[in-house]
XYZ file of C-alpha atoms in Angstrom:
668
model
C 77.304 90.863 96.550
C 78.217 94.485 97.199
C 81.577 95.597 95.847
C 83.329 98.832 96.661
C 82.698 101.485 94.031
C 84.908 104.464 93.322
C 88.413 105.357 92.311
C 89.938 102.891 94.770
C 88.907 99.367 95.668
C 89.650 96.801 98.324
C 90.588 93.930 96.028
C 92.370 90.957 97.575
C 92.820 89.113 94.290
C 93.530 90.462 90.825
C 93.901 88.370 87.674
C 94.217 88.748 83.903
C 96.002 92.096 83.778
C 96.338 93.693 80.368
C 97.443 97.102 79.061
C 95.938 99.400 76.458
C 98.242 99.811 73.463
C 99.129 103.398 74.374
C 99.824 102.524 78.028
C 97.203 104.968 79.293
C 95.091 102.319 80.995
C 95.166 98.751 82.245
C 92.387 96.330 83.116
C 92.031 93.280 85.329
C 89.560 91.070 87.139
C 89.353 91.891 90.833
C 87.800 90.187 93.819
C 86.889 91.733 97.155
C 86.839 89.889 100.476
C 83.452 88.294 99.764
C 84.798 86.528 96.683
C 82.665 88.143 93.955
C 84.536 89.216 90.804
C 84.323 92.520 88.961
C 86.313 94.389 86.315
C 88.774 97.134 87.222
C 90.067 99.846 84.904
C 93.368 101.433 85.934
C 94.342 104.944 84.882
C 98.099 105.140 84.274
C 99.279 108.781 84.288
C 101.715 109.685 81.508
C 103.923 111.511 84.024
C 104.555 108.286 85.953
C 102.221 109.221 88.801
C 100.395 106.627 90.902
C 98.192 104.171 89.055
C 94.556 104.469 90.142
C 92.065 101.556 89.908
C 88.389 102.203 89.230
C 85.806 99.481 89.897
C 83.333 98.627 87.119
C 80.782 96.513 89.035
C 77.795 94.977 87.287
C 74.223 95.931 88.072
C 72.006 93.616 90.075
C 74.891 92.529 92.312
C 76.076 90.188 89.561
C 79.586 88.750 89.641
C 81.795 88.852 86.549
C 82.821 85.474 85.182
C 86.169 84.319 86.524
C 87.321 83.250 83.047
C 86.184 86.334 81.124
C 88.710 87.848 78.715
C 89.467 91.550 79.106
C 90.954 94.185 76.810
C 91.795 97.625 78.210
C 90.842 100.390 75.779
C 92.540 103.817 75.588
C 89.412 105.681 76.762
C 89.358 103.728 80.050
C 86.542 101.410 79.057
C 87.059 97.635 78.961
C 86.070 95.136 76.273
C 84.890 91.930 77.950
C 84.346 88.525 76.364
C 82.168 86.222 78.494
C 82.024 82.540 77.666
C 78.871 80.448 77.890
C 79.642 77.127 76.265
C 79.940 77.897 72.548
C 78.359 81.342 72.974
C 80.781 84.218 73.526
C 79.217 87.516 74.565
C 81.147 90.703 73.773
C 80.416 93.597 76.136
C 81.925 97.043 76.660
C 82.078 98.291 80.257
C 82.624 101.942 81.117
C 82.454 103.924 84.321
C 79.060 104.857 85.722
C 77.375 105.336 89.088
C 76.414 103.341 91.023
C 77.353 100.553 88.564
C 79.210 100.285 85.286
C 77.571 101.171 81.988
C 77.200 97.857 80.174
C 76.980 97.987 76.361
C 76.096 94.673 74.699
C 78.063 94.459 71.446
C 77.592 91.022 69.896
C 77.476 87.280 70.455
C 79.693 84.907 68.477
C 79.091 81.152 68.370
C 82.258 79.060 68.256
C 83.750 76.396 70.525
C 86.693 78.716 71.264
C 87.235 82.467 71.010
C 89.966 84.877 72.091
C 90.584 88.589 71.656
C 93.668 90.517 70.519
C 93.720 94.306 70.881
C 94.383 96.324 67.750
C 97.137 98.978 67.806
C 96.029 102.391 69.023
C 95.263 104.791 66.190
C 95.479 108.497 67.157
C 92.287 110.364 66.318
C 90.401 107.196 65.390
C 86.631 107.586 65.234
C 83.983 105.524 67.055
C 83.654 103.104 64.120
C 87.330 102.135 64.194
C 87.962 98.458 65.083
C 89.423 97.960 68.560
C 90.114 94.220 68.539
C 90.426 91.071 66.485
C 88.466 88.020 67.607
C 89.947 84.644 66.650
C 87.520 81.736 66.768
C 88.082 78.008 66.432
C 85.558 75.229 65.864
C 85.715 71.456 65.566
C 87.666 71.777 62.319
C 91.373 72.635 62.352
C 90.556 76.170 61.181
C 90.512 79.714 62.530
C 88.075 82.555 61.773
C 88.924 86.232 62.325
C 86.490 89.078 63.009
C 87.074 92.799 63.527
C 85.300 94.109 66.647
C 83.986 97.663 66.960
C 82.276 99.419 69.869
C 79.827 101.517 67.826
C 77.118 98.865 67.926
C 77.879 97.372 64.509
C 78.121 93.615 64.018
C 81.562 91.949 64.050
C 83.103 91.993 60.574
C 84.318 88.609 59.412
C 87.580 89.206 57.550
C 89.265 85.829 57.188
C 89.005 82.079 57.598
C 92.193 80.076 57.296
C 93.350 76.532 58.093
C 95.072 75.562 61.331
C 94.853 76.421 65.019
C 96.642 79.596 66.050
C 98.019 81.073 69.264
C 100.161 84.067 70.115
C 99.631 87.409 68.438
C 102.104 90.215 67.657
C 101.450 93.203 65.400
C 103.952 93.830 62.612
C 102.676 97.330 61.833
C 101.014 100.295 63.544
C 97.976 100.201 61.255
C 96.712 96.859 62.591
C 96.844 95.135 59.213
C 99.571 92.490 59.694
C 99.211 90.104 62.638
C 101.829 87.449 63.448
C 100.322 84.236 64.846
C 101.691 80.877 65.994
C 100.233 78.119 63.803
C 100.027 74.586 65.191
C 100.257 72.035 62.384
C 101.511 68.437 62.178
C 103.047 68.645 65.639
C 105.012 71.828 64.878
C 104.515 75.469 65.849
C 105.496 78.054 63.238
C 104.886 81.798 63.057
C 102.753 83.022 60.167
C 101.396 86.414 59.129
C 97.701 87.145 58.707
C 96.955 90.099 56.431
C 93.610 91.360 57.701
C 93.055 93.370 54.521
C 93.120 90.365 52.228
C 92.602 87.455 54.635
C 95.773 85.813 53.275
C 98.171 83.903 55.572
C 101.865 83.579 54.680
C 104.863 81.995 56.473
C 107.017 84.197 58.700
C 109.414 81.993 60.693
C 110.744 78.627 59.514
C 114.185 78.482 61.084
C 114.873 74.746 60.926
C 113.357 71.901 58.966
C 111.507 70.527 62.035
C 111.891 73.378 64.529
C 109.195 75.054 66.608
C 109.473 78.802 66.008
C 107.469 81.610 67.611
C 107.634 85.390 67.379
C 107.339 86.623 70.971
C 108.137 90.355 70.732
C 108.317 92.803 67.835
C 108.931 96.530 67.334
C 107.357 97.744 64.045
C 109.597 100.846 63.902
C 113.000 99.147 64.118
C 111.739 95.690 63.053
C 113.592 94.304 66.060
C 112.232 90.845 66.879
C 112.602 88.336 69.690
C 111.817 84.726 68.891
C 111.576 81.468 70.775
C 112.832 78.398 68.934
C 114.265 74.936 69.490
C 116.269 75.143 66.261
C 119.519 75.569 68.297
C 118.837 72.163 69.912
C 116.943 73.379 72.978
C 114.077 75.805 73.389
C 115.590 79.248 73.840
C 115.254 82.935 73.056
C 116.879 84.610 70.091
C 116.757 87.952 68.350
C 117.241 89.640 65.025
C 115.969 92.301 62.657
C 113.276 90.985 60.347
C 114.185 91.700 56.755
C 117.619 92.945 57.775
C 119.579 90.232 55.995
C 121.387 89.052 59.138
C 120.709 85.630 60.678
C 118.914 85.303 64.003
C 121.181 85.170 67.051
C 120.694 82.991 70.138
C 122.975 84.469 72.849
C 124.090 82.243 75.693
C 123.035 84.873 78.217
C 119.409 84.348 77.125
C 119.561 80.644 77.930
C 119.663 79.926 81.663
C 119.242 76.227 82.438
C 116.208 75.438 84.544
C 114.615 78.869 84.110
C 111.966 80.239 81.808
C 112.801 83.666 80.356
C 109.805 85.644 79.176
C 110.116 89.008 77.363
C 107.419 91.265 78.833
C 108.157 94.746 77.456
C 110.435 96.597 75.039
C 111.556 100.206 74.802
C 113.907 101.870 72.328
C 116.776 103.900 73.781
C 119.821 105.737 72.466
C 121.881 102.519 72.581
C 119.201 100.443 70.849
C 116.367 98.260 72.115
C 116.008 97.452 75.807
C 114.002 94.371 76.764
C 112.580 93.613 80.193
C 112.732 89.855 80.796
C 110.750 88.086 83.494
C 112.640 85.064 84.780
C 110.497 82.350 86.354
C 111.749 79.430 88.356
C 109.741 77.652 90.984
C 107.716 79.847 93.310
C 109.291 83.201 92.499
C 110.025 85.606 89.675
C 113.034 87.778 88.915
C 113.400 90.628 86.452
C 116.352 91.429 84.220
C 117.237 93.969 81.560
C 118.698 92.743 78.303
C 120.337 95.054 75.774
C 121.680 93.558 72.528
C 124.269 96.347 72.355
C 125.649 95.353 75.765
C 125.234 91.605 75.308
C 124.376 90.630 78.876
C 121.521 90.286 81.339
C 121.473 92.895 84.098
C 119.412 91.818 87.081
C 117.012 94.398 88.449
C 116.643 94.322 92.264
C 112.893 93.907 92.545
C 111.297 92.574 95.748
C 110.770 88.813 96.097
C 107.362 87.819 94.785
C 105.617 86.994 91.549
C 105.387 89.182 88.459
C 102.434 89.102 86.100
C 104.025 88.028 82.772
C 102.819 91.195 80.983
C 104.067 94.764 81.014
C 104.127 98.149 79.322
C 107.201 100.374 79.067
C 106.935 104.062 78.269
C 108.404 107.356 79.415
C 106.271 106.934 82.558
C 108.273 103.825 83.493
C 107.997 100.066 83.251
C 104.611 98.932 84.574
C 104.118 95.332 85.707
C 101.585 93.424 87.821
C 103.158 92.240 91.077
C 102.095 90.165 94.063
C 103.791 88.737 97.142
C 102.406 86.723 100.079
C 101.915 89.914 102.115
C 101.006 92.259 99.227
C 97.807 91.560 97.242
C 98.272 91.880 93.484
C 98.632 95.444 92.183
C 100.623 97.432 89.623
C 104.296 98.234 90.107
C 106.032 101.120 88.356
C 109.777 100.738 87.819
C 112.432 103.283 86.918
C 114.846 100.878 85.260
C 117.822 103.257 85.294
C 117.346 103.948 89.011
C 117.215 100.212 89.748
C 120.358 99.624 87.700
C 122.076 102.286 89.783
C 121.690 100.066 92.856
C 124.559 98.022 91.444
C 125.082 94.262 91.806
C 123.213 92.670 94.680
C 125.612 91.386 97.372
C 126.209 87.676 97.561
C 124.614 85.791 100.412
C 126.466 83.951 103.125
C 126.350 80.167 103.091
C 123.008 78.527 103.878
C 122.218 78.266 107.550
C 121.642 74.738 108.879
C 117.972 74.495 109.829
C 115.700 71.618 110.911
C 114.630 69.238 108.152
C 117.692 70.268 106.167
C 116.109 73.583 105.292
C 118.120 76.208 103.440
C 117.064 79.686 102.304
C 116.415 79.887 98.583
C 117.215 83.577 98.379
C 115.516 84.773 95.214
C 114.099 81.303 94.543
C 116.467 80.792 91.601
C 119.021 78.011 91.113
C 122.525 77.938 89.752
C 124.441 81.233 89.528
C 121.357 83.134 90.778
C 120.880 80.854 93.781
C 122.887 82.735 96.384
C 121.718 86.191 95.402
C 120.202 88.232 98.206
C 118.274 91.187 96.872
C 118.168 94.523 98.719
C 114.658 93.848 100.026
C 115.632 90.473 101.521
C 117.236 89.723 104.894
C 120.966 90.160 104.498
C 120.628 92.608 101.626
C 121.908 96.137 101.327
C 121.448 97.870 104.707
C 119.813 100.957 103.195
C 116.946 98.953 101.759
C 116.954 95.888 103.992
C 113.623 96.508 105.672
C 111.836 98.267 102.814
C 108.614 96.449 101.882
C 107.419 96.408 98.267
C 105.127 99.405 98.720
C 107.800 101.653 100.220
C 109.177 104.687 98.349
C 112.482 103.045 97.369
C 114.178 104.720 94.404
C 113.149 102.956 91.226
C 110.225 100.934 92.605
C 106.647 101.788 93.548
C 103.604 99.579 94.102
C 100.167 101.147 93.618
C 96.799 99.759 94.666
C 97.839 96.870 96.928
C 95.094 96.468 99.538
C 96.079 96.574 103.229
C 94.226 94.519 105.868
C 90.963 96.032 107.023
C 92.108 96.139 110.647
C 95.000 98.475 109.882
C 97.610 95.783 110.574
C 99.879 93.921 108.176
C 99.419 90.822 106.088
C 101.345 87.749 107.200
C 104.606 87.299 105.247
C 105.932 84.048 103.826
C 109.336 82.846 102.730
C 110.624 80.413 100.160
C 112.479 77.489 101.764
C 114.060 74.316 100.512
C 112.985 71.071 102.182
C 114.712 67.737 101.848
C 112.657 65.259 99.819
C 113.061 61.542 99.120
C 114.470 62.196 95.626
C 115.984 65.644 96.056
C 115.167 69.051 97.488
C 111.642 70.476 97.308
C 110.794 74.159 97.382
C 108.003 75.300 99.702
C 106.264 78.569 100.465
C 106.228 78.815 104.261
C 104.192 81.074 106.543
C 105.040 81.379 110.228
C 108.444 83.055 110.336
C 111.612 81.308 111.410
C 109.746 79.462 114.189
C 107.216 77.872 111.847
C 108.177 74.321 112.818
C 107.394 74.970 116.493
C 104.100 76.746 115.863
C 101.250 75.329 117.991
C 99.408 74.403 114.782
C 100.893 73.638 111.356
C 99.260 72.898 107.994
C 100.810 71.065 105.063
C 98.981 72.580 102.054
C 98.844 70.776 98.679
C 98.118 72.623 95.437
C 95.763 71.578 92.659
C 96.550 70.812 89.073
C 98.507 68.586 89.136
C 100.289 70.763 86.546
C 100.464 73.773 88.861
C 102.524 75.053 91.787
C 102.400 77.289 94.840
C 103.791 80.733 94.052
C 105.343 83.446 96.153
C 102.182 85.529 95.779
C 99.167 86.592 97.801
C 96.809 83.678 98.472
C 93.651 84.540 100.454
C 93.113 81.011 101.770
C 96.697 80.572 103.038
C 96.716 84.157 104.325
C 93.560 83.455 106.361
C 95.207 80.392 107.886
C 98.334 82.363 108.772
C 96.245 85.158 110.289
C 94.513 82.522 112.405
C 97.912 81.636 113.890
C 98.612 78.582 111.750
C 102.037 77.940 110.276
C 101.635 76.848 106.658
C 104.044 74.750 104.602
C 103.033 74.696 100.927
C 105.454 72.400 99.037
C 105.902 72.003 95.299
C 106.276 68.246 95.237
C 107.072 66.271 92.111
C 104.506 66.958 89.423
C 104.642 70.715 90.106
C 105.506 73.089 87.296
C 108.374 75.561 87.295
C 111.235 73.163 88.081
C 111.983 71.654 84.708
C 110.481 68.924 82.578
C 111.652 65.965 84.703
C 110.054 67.341 87.869
C 106.768 68.144 86.112
C 106.489 64.826 84.270
C 107.489 62.655 87.242
C 103.839 61.763 87.876
C 102.705 61.348 84.268
C 100.890 58.024 84.347
C 101.509 57.858 88.102
C 99.028 60.059 89.952
C 99.591 59.463 93.635
C 103.032 57.969 92.983
C 106.196 60.086 93.345
C 104.153 63.050 94.604
C 102.592 60.940 97.356
C 106.094 59.723 98.256
C 107.179 63.341 98.659
C 104.191 64.285 100.809
C 104.543 61.258 103.087
C 108.267 61.974 103.456
C 107.544 65.566 104.489
C 104.795 64.445 106.847
C 107.102 61.968 108.517
C 109.870 64.529 109.018
C 107.649 67.357 110.222
C 105.520 65.137 112.469
C 108.652 63.605 113.998
C 110.232 66.988 114.734
C 106.998 68.279 116.237
C 106.518 65.166 118.359
C 109.982 65.725 119.823
C 108.824 69.229 120.794
C 105.619 67.919 122.350
C 103.451 69.462 119.598
C 100.544 67.989 117.650
C 101.229 66.588 114.159
C 100.554 68.687 111.076
C 97.143 69.037 109.483
C 96.617 68.455 105.752
C 94.848 70.788 103.332
C 94.342 70.342 99.599
C 92.297 71.655 96.695
C 91.239 69.585 93.643
C 94.222 67.364 92.770
C 95.800 68.472 96.057
C 92.633 67.313 97.842
C 92.958 63.882 96.206
C 96.608 63.778 97.293
C 95.772 64.927 100.836
C 93.179 62.167 101.230
C 95.670 59.573 99.966
C 98.331 60.865 102.357
C 95.900 60.816 105.308
C 94.979 57.216 104.497
C 98.590 56.029 104.050
C 100.377 57.972 106.810
C 101.162 56.076 110.019
C 98.789 56.684 112.900
C 99.441 59.960 114.682
C 101.073 61.800 111.764
C 97.982 63.747 110.602
C 96.054 65.855 113.091
C 93.146 66.577 110.723
C 92.438 66.911 107.021
C 90.454 69.537 105.073
C 89.844 69.080 101.353
C 88.123 71.210 98.722
C 86.693 69.755 95.492
C 88.431 66.356 95.753
C 88.173 63.535 93.263
C 88.493 59.935 94.380
C 90.773 58.445 91.703
C 91.851 59.154 88.166
C 89.642 56.348 86.899
C 86.580 57.645 88.744
C 87.234 61.152 87.427
C 87.449 59.792 83.869
C 84.109 58.052 84.351
C 82.206 61.157 85.516
C 83.941 64.344 84.326
C 83.124 66.483 81.292
C 84.961 65.789 77.991
C 87.656 68.520 78.414
C 88.567 67.189 81.867
C 88.618 63.609 80.592
C 90.916 64.664 77.762
C 93.307 66.382 80.183
C 93.239 63.441 82.589
C 94.012 61.036 79.752
C 96.824 63.240 78.430
C 98.437 63.317 81.899
C 98.005 59.574 82.404
C 95.659 60.040 85.341
C 93.720 56.873 84.654
C 96.733 54.575 84.555
C 96.939 52.304 87.625
C 100.008 52.119 89.837
C 101.177 48.623 90.783
C 103.087 48.747 94.057
C 102.765 47.745 97.694
C 100.466 50.673 98.490
C 97.708 49.287 96.297
C 95.141 51.231 94.279
C 95.147 55.021 94.559
C 91.410 55.051 95.143
C 90.128 57.121 98.067
C 86.826 55.244 98.170
C 88.657 51.957 98.764
C 90.729 53.645 101.472
C 87.861 55.382 103.279
C 88.138 53.027 106.255
C 91.681 54.354 106.820
C 90.587 57.997 107.022
C 90.568 58.170 110.814
C 91.668 61.790 111.335
C 88.905 64.428 111.621
C 87.841 65.332 108.084
C 86.219 68.348 106.416
C 85.039 68.066 102.801
C 83.918 71.158 100.823
C 82.568 71.000 97.278
C 80.605 73.327 95.003
C 77.438 71.714 93.713
C 78.008 73.210 90.245
C 81.621 72.142 89.910
C 82.343 71.948 86.182
C 85.741 70.262 86.606
C 85.406 67.714 89.430
C 81.762 66.597 89.649
C 80.243 67.001 93.110
C 79.247 63.336 92.862
C 82.845 62.504 93.802
C 82.484 64.080 97.253
C 78.943 62.779 97.653
C 80.225 59.245 97.065
C 82.887 59.739 99.738
C 80.286 61.021 102.198
C 78.012 58.032 101.522
C 80.888 55.589 101.984
C 81.916 57.183 105.283
C 78.344 56.900 106.533
C 78.126 53.307 105.315
C 81.174 52.231 107.327
C 79.784 53.844 110.468
C 81.409 57.279 110.602
C 79.323 59.940 112.315
C 78.692 63.100 110.309
C 79.296 66.142 112.473
C 81.671 64.207 114.744
C 84.087 62.176 112.619
C 83.675 64.283 109.503
C 81.791 67.279 108.158
C 80.504 67.671 104.612
C 79.776 71.135 103.166
C 78.201 71.525 99.730
C 78.354 75.138 98.505
C 75.173 75.919 96.591
C 75.699 77.575 93.217
C 79.508 77.348 93.360
C 81.796 75.861 90.745
C 85.300 74.433 90.888
C 86.834 77.740 92.036
C 84.640 77.640 95.118
C 87.218 79.447 97.296
C 87.473 82.291 94.766
C 83.755 82.718 94.142
C 81.139 84.678 96.038
C 81.055 83.451 99.623
C 84.681 82.339 99.477
C 85.614 84.393 102.543
C 83.178 82.368 104.669
C 84.808 79.149 103.483
C 88.290 80.547 104.200
C 87.200 81.165 107.789
C 85.600 77.723 108.046
C 88.735 76.002 106.785
C 91.100 77.988 109.010
C 89.018 77.276 112.109
C 88.823 73.558 111.334
C 92.528 73.221 110.589
C 93.377 74.948 113.868
C 90.944 73.143 116.170
C 89.387 70.205 114.328
C 86.041 71.964 114.680
C 84.410 74.098 111.973
C 84.056 77.165 114.142
């Protein structure tokens, strides 16, 4: 793999953004068109100038691990933790030509390990610790090490009982670390003193409440917490040690939405907190000021924010992605965005086929009818401004344009009627998507996952190929509340299959009336399992063709062959529990004779989540019942690829293969 080297890159995917403590740099994993991953270091000018990514590719054309942990350091280098079973390799990457300088630091042996950056210390020498490593083993215990970049071994400073998540510093010296301890079914915040190794309680709001510290300012001791002590899980705030009780304002509890504090900055009127608001496919951003006592929505473009941020005099920096803007870093002038004033209310939903209605910002309730300035129907001055445009208060740096000088295909968030209520979908193809010559119904993996209003290389390739794409978040998807997510617990291929078949029936019927072919089906992992079930159960003529990536054949078969972590997850989600109804077993192998539409199966031969034996068994069964390989179906086994086969090296070739098959029924 050859990646682009220099101060700018051509990354189509970026993951795992993080900021150095002083806000001078950020780091992320990036992937070019060929699918290989590498580390990027971003320089963030203190004057608010454009953020500049620098590629840190590995020598020997090696690809960085997709699940590596990254910490951005103030000098622009990046601390990387690579996982190899119970071996965790700590490496420091810094800029060099033609490849990054790779400094091997240490290897720690533990079943689990994660890194937390230490606060920045001005004038600190090369032997100063830069991170804390928290390791867990088979016991319910946690071990802490201090990590340095001077070549010295990690310094073990504490071992204490319990499993711990989170991580917020209570001081600037990096001595007091707040962690979320999981014990006896409860989550409580505790404080680890790295000088003594002693752990003491921090938050115990109610007798049986789950309490977490989510944001803290060591100077003012202003704290934001998340707790279910008020009766439901919600955000609250207070001043630790100030003598006043914690407050849980109603404005910080919006039913059906998840509010996530991402950055804090002190101002003349007190603390200002940037809150990311997630619901369904999209994200919104709001400013909360305790002194004002309300949420002020910030008019950011529709898309998906990155759940982390850094706020300084240079502005509020956040990762951002939308279907037609690959992930990059946005810089926001919060005061300038506030000056835009309230976003105008939208007109009533337009009646569209299949009972479609625009979702606006993708948010329900009082936010539902909001049209932001960058959306159709918004403020005329900013109506056509894309996310990268120089609109006052918003700038997007580093988002990669198409190589041909054109534009990426946009998508919109629409609401589709479902058998048990509306379903949100991300839709490519403009307003005429339903009458596109070719249409794909795309099903996400998980099942505890969802399609987002973000850049997706596979869906983008389909849209560029002229395919309309409908990517629904059927029951079982996350982001729509507990009931929606848990609807398929113990019922894989139950309510979610009902939703997919309902959508297929409606879309196929509308397209038949227009003289168009029925939709094709596409799915990855759990979505591949669901797509195969839907192809087998749909009436004849409702599925034009079906392409699946890394499918499993049934929950029971996955339990029999998968690795222990996957078996544990499958058991926890009730994937092995049979469904007793008129449709019969949800077992693709038993339904293979009903897979009559042209079929493409892709699987990595080193898949660590869904064993490749699942797809091999399907291929053998299709051959046994007389299907002709190369005519009725095609089987592609990607050598050396794992479960994220579409995101690994060679993924671009598979994107092209899938798009061609879904458009024509032929692989190219």
